[in-house]
C-alpha cells in the first residue's frame, strides 16, 4: 500500500529516525573523544620519554659528583 503524497511519515518510523540520528551523534562524539585520548596518550608518552632521558642524565651526573666527593677529588 502506497501512502498519498500529503501524508506524514508514521510515528514509529519518525521515532526510529530520531533514535538513529541520536545514536549517530553519540557514535561520532565517542570517536572524537577516542581520537583525542589516543593523541593525548602519544603526546604524554613522548614527553615522559624525554623527561626520563633528562632524569637519567642528571642521575649519572649526580653519581659522578658523589664519586668525586667520596674520593676527595676536586672538580676542575
C-alpha positions as semicolon CSV with decimal commas, in nm:
position;residue;x (nm);y (nm);z (nm)
1;X;0,000;0,000;0,000
2;X;0,139;0,335;-0,103
3;X;0,076;0,638;0,112
4;X;-0,061;0,951;-0,054
5;X;0,188;1,235;-0,105
6;X;0,033;1,461;0,156
7;X;0,051;1,206;0,439
8;X;0,313;1,230;0,709
9;X;0,552;0,954;0,796
10;X;0,413;0,715;1,059
11;X;0,512;0,793;1,417
12;X;0,716;0,472;1,476
13;X;0,927;0,546;1,167
14;X;0,980;0,907;1,274
15;X;1,088;0,788;1,619
16;X;1,325;0,537;1,460
17;X;1,487;0,817;1,256
18;X;1,524;1,030;1,567
19;X;1,681;0,738;1,755
20;X;1,921;0,665;1,469
21;X;2,025;1,031;1,448
22;X;2,082;1,036;1,824
23;X;2,291;0,718;1,807
24;X;2,495;0,868;1,521
25;X;2,567;1,183;1,723
26;X;2,678;0,973;2,020
27;X;2,892;0,750;1,797
28;X;3,067;1,047;1,636
29;X;3,124;1,204;1,977
30;X;3,276;0,882;2,113
31;X;3,505;0,861;1,809
32;X;3,620;1,220;1,863
33;X;3,688;1,154;2,232
34;X;3,877;0,835;2,144
35;X;4,089;1,018;1,886
36;X;4,168;1,291;2,137
37;X;4,263;1,042;2,408
38;X;4,487;0,847;2,170
39;X;4,658;1,168;2,062
40;X;4,696;1,279;2,423
41;X;4,842;0,939;2,515
42;X;5,104;0,960;2,240
43;X;5,193;1,315;2,338
44;X;5,229;1,225;2,706
45;X;5,438;0,917;2,629
46;X;5,672;1,123;2,413
47;X;5,711;1,397;2,674
48;X;5,764;1,143;2,951
49;X;6,031;0,967;2,745
50;X;6,218;1,297;2,701
51;X;6,182;1,371;3,072
52;X;6,309;1,023;3,157
53;X;6,619;1,081;2,943
54;X;6,688;1,410;3,119
55;X;6,644;1,250;3,461
56;X;6,877;0,965;3,366
57;X;7,142;1,217;3,257
58;X;7,105;1,408;3,584
59;X;7,130;1,086;3,787
60;X;7,453;0,997;3,608
61;X;7,596;1,341;3,680
62;X;7,499;1,312;4,046
63;X;7,660;0,968;4,067
64;X;7,978;1,110;3,917
65;X;7,980;1,403;4,158
66;X;7,918;1,175;4,457
67;X;8,206;0,954;4,347
68;X;8,432;1,256;4,316
69;X;8,337;1,384;4,661
70;X;8,381;1,040;4,815
71;X;8,733;1,008;4,668
72;X;8,816;1,362;4,776
73;X;8,886;1,479;4,425
74;X;8,834;1,840;4,330
75;X;8,625;1,942;4,037
76;X;8,828;2,120;3,773
